[in-house]
Tab-separated table of C-alpha atoms in Angstrom:
chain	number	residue	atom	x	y	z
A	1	UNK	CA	12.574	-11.302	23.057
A	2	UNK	CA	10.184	-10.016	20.586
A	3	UNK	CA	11.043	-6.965	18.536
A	4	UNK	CA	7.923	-5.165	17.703
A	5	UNK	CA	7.547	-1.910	16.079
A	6	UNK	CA	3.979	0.010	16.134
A	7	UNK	CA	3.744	2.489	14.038
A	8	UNK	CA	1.158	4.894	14.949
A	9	UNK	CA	-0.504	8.239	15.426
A	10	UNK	CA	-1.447	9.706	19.007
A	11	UNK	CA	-5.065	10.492	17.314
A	12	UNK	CA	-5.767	7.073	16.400
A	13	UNK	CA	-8.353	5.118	17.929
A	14	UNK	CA	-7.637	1.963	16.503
A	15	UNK	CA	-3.954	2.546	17.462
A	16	UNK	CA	-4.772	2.600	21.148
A	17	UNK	CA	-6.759	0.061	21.283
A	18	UNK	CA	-4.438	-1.896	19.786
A	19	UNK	CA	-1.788	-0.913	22.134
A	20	UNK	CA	-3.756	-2.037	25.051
A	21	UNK	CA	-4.634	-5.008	23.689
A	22	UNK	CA	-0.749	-6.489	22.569
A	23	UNK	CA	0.542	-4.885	26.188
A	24	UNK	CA	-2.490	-7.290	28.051
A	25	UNK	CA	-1.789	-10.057	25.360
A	26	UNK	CA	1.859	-10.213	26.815
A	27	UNK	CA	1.215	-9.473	29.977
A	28	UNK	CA	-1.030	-12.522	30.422
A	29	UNK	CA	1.540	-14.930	27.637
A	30	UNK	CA	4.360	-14.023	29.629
A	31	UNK	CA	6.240	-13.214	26.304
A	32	UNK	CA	8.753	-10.594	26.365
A	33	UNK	CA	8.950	-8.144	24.029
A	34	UNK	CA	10.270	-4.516	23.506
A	35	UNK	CA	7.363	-2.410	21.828
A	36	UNK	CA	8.900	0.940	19.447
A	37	UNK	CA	6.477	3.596	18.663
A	38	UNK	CA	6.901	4.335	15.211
A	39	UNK	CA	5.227	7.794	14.437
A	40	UNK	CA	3.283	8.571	11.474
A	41	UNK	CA	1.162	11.904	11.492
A	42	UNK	CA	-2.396	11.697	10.096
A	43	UNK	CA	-2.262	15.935	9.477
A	44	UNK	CA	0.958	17.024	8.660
A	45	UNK	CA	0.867	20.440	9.379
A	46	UNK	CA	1.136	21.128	5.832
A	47	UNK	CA	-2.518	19.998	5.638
A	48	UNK	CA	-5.960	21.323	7.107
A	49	UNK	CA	-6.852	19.849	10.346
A	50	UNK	CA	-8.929	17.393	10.267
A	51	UNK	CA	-13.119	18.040	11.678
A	52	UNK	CA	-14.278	14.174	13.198
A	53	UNK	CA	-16.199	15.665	15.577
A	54	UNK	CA	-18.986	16.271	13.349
A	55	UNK	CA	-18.113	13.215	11.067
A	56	UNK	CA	-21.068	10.956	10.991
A	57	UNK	CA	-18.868	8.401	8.722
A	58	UNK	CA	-16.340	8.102	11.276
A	59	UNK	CA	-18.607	7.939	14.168
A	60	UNK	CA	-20.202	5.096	12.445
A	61	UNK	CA	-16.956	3.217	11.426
A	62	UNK	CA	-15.436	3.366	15.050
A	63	UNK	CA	-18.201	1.692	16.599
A	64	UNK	CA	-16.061	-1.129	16.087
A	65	UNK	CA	-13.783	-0.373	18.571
A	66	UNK	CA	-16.901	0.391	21.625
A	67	UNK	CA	-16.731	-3.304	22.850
A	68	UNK	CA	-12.882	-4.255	22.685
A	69	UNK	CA	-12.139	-0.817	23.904
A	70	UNK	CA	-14.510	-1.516	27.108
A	71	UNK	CA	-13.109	-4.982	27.767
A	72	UNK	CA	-9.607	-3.401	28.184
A	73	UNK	CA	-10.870	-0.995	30.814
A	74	UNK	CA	-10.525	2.272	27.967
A	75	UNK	CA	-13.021	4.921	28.089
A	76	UNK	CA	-12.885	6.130	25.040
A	77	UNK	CA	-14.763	8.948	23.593
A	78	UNK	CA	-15.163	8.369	19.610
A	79	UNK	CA	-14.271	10.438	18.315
A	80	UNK	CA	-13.306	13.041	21.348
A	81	UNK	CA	-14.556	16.544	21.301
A	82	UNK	CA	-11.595	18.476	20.097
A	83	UNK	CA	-12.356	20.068	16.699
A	84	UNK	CA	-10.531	19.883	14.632
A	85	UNK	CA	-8.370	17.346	15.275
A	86	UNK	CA	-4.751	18.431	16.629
A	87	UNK	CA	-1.463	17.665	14.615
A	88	UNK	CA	0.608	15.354	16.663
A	89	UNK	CA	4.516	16.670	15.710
A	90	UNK	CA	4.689	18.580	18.521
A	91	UNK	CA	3.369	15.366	21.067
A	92	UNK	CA	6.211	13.412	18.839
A	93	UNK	CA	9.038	15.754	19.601
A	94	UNK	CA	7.699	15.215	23.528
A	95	UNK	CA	7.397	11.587	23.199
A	96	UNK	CA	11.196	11.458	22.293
A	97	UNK	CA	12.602	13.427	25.054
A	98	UNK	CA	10.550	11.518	27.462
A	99	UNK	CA	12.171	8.368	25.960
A	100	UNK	CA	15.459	9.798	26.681
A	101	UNK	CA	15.071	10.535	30.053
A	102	UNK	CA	13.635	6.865	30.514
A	103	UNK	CA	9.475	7.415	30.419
A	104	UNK	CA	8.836	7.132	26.970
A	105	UNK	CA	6.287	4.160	27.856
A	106	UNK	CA	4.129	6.449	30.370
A	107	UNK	CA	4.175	9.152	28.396
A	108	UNK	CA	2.970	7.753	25.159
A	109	UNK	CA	0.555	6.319	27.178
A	110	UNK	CA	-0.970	9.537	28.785
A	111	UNK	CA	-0.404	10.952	25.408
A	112	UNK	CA	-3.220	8.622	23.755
A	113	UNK	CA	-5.239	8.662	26.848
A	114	UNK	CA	-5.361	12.617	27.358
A	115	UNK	CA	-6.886	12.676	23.847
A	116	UNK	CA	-9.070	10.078	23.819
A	117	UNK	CA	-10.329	9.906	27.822
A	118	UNK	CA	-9.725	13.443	28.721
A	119	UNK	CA	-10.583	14.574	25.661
A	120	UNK	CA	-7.845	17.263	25.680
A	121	UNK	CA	-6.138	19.044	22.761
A	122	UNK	CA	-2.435	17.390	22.183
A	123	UNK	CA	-1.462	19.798	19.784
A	124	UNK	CA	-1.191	22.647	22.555
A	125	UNK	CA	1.897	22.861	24.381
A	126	UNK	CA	0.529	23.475	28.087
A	127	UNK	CA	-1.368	19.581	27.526
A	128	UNK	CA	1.980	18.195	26.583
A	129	UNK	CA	3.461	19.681	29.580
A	130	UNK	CA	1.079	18.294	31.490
A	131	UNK	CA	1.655	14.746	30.288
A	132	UNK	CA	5.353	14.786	30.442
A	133	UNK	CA	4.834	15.703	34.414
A	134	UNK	CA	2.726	13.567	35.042
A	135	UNK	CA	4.800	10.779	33.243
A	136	UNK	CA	7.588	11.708	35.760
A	137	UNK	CA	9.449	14.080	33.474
A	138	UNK	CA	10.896	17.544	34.366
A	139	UNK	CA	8.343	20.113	32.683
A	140	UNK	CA	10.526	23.248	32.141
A	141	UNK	CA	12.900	21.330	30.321
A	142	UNK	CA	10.709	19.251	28.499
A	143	UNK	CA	9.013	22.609	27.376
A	144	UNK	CA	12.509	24.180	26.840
A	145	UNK	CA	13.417	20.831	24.485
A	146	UNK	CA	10.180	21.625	22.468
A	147	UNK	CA	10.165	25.075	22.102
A	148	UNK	CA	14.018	24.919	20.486
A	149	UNK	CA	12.982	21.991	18.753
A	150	UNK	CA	15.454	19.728	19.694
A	151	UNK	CA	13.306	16.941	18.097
A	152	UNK	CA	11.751	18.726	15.284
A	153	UNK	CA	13.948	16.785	12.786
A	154	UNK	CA	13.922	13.176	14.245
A	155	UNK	CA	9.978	13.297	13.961
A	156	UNK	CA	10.305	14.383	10.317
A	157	UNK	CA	12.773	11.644	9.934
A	158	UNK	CA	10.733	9.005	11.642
A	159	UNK	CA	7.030	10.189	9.723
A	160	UNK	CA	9.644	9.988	6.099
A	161	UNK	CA	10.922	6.720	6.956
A	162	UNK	CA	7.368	5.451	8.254
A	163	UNK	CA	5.843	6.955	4.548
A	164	UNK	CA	8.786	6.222	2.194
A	165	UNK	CA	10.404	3.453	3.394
A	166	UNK	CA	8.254	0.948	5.425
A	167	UNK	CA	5.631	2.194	2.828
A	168	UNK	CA	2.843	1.994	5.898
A	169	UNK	CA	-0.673	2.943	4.266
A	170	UNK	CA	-2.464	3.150	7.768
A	171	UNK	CA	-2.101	2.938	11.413
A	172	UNK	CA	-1.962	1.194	13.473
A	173	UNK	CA	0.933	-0.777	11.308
A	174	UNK	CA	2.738	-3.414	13.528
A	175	UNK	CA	5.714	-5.089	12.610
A	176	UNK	CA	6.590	-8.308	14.897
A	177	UNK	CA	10.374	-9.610	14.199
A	178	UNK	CA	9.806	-7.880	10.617
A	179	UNK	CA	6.771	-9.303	9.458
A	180	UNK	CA	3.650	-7.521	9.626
A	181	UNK	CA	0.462	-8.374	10.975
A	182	UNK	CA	-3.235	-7.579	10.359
A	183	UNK	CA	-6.015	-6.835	13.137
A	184	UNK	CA	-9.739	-7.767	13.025
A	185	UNK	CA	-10.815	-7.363	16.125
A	186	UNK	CA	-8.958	-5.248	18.302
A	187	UNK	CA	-9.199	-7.651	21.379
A	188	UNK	CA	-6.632	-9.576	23.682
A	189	UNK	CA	-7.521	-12.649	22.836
A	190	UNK	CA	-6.448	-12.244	19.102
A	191	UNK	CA	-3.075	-10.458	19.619
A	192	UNK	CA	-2.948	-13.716	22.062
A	193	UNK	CA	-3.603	-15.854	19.271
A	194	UNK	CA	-0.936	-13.806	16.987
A	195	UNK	CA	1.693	-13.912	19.277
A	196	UNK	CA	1.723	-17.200	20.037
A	197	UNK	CA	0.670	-18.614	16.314
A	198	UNK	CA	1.657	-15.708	14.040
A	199	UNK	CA	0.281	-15.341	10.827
A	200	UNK	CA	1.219	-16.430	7.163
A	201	UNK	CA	0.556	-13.844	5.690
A	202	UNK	CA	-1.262	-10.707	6.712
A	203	UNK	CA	-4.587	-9.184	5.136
A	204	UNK	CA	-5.635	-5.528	5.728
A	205	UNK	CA	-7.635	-5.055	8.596
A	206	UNK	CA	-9.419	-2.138	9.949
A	207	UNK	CA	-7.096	1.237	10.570
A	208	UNK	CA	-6.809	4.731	10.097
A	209	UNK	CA	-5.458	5.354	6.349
A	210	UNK	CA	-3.070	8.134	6.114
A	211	UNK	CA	-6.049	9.739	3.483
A	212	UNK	CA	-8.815	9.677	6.089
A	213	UNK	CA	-8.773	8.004	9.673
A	214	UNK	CA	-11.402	4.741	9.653
């Protein structure tokens, strides 16, 4: 079985995408594999929030991701109309509860999906709720978990380890078995190729930089 960490950010487009794309790319291989979100936050909430609604230079740079993004079925608003962009702790210290009650898969999921389909804020706690439910989990006490911050520290942990160790520069970064690997194109047919031919080395494909998504 593969091991394959993604690290990642709930308000990256590339990062879903690219999701989408290695879950089809196994799905049709056959390969097993366990996928770890890694997170990484964009916006730490030490830092302004983020305006790519009215970003022209972002608007331009994701066109990229209009074709693969229709050939896996997403429908993708880019970027989505919440201004400014939310910070994503709070959807972090969610994501980890849901994986302890077993739905950490759905709700990471919804979690990109609500933001970039629905076009909802993340950031706001009544969303979240909303996404743990309707990934299967209980909502009071997923809001309870939140609001005493159960998880407050493990996502700091994580986002340190993700920017001080592992030394990630951008997101998506995806490790398979260790090594990581580069994306061009965002489609199924080259995580297909990656998975089943790996790479020798990897180059630096398009991502969202920690200084400035695109």
């Amino acid at each position: 079985m593969l091991d394959i960490l993604f690290v990642t950010d709930f308000v990256c487009p590339y990062c879903l995408v690219a999701k989408a794309a290695l879950e089809e790319a196994l799905k049709e291989t056959g390969i097993q594999a366990e996928i770890r979100i890694q997170p990484l936050e964009l916006t730490p909430e030490t830092k302004e929030r983020v305006d790519v609604c009215h970003d022209e230079n972002r608007r331009q740079r994701y066109k990229v991701l209009v074709e693969p993004a229709k050939a896996l079925g997403l429908d993708m608003k880019l970027p989505p109309a919440v201004c400014p962009r939310p910070y994503t702790r709070l959807a972090f210290e969610g994501m980890y509860f849901a994986e302890e009650n077993g739905r950490g898969g759905e709700y990471s999921d919804l979690a990109y999906r609500a933001y970039f389909e629905e076009e909802l804020d993340i950031g706001e706690m009544e969303v979240l709720r909303g996404i743990a439910v309707r990934a299967g989990l209980d909502g009071e006490a997923f809001c309870r978990a939140l609001e005493e911050g159960v998880y407050k520290q493990r996502v700091k942990d994580a986002v340190q380890y993700s920017r001080e160790e592992l030394k990630v520069t951008g997101v998506p970064s995806i490790y398979i078995n260790g090594q990581i690997i580069s994306i061009e194109t965002y489609t199924k047919e080259e995580m297909i190729r990656i998975l089943q031919e790996g790479q020798e080395e990897a180059g630096k494909g398009t991502c969202c930089s920690i200084d400035g998504c695109g």
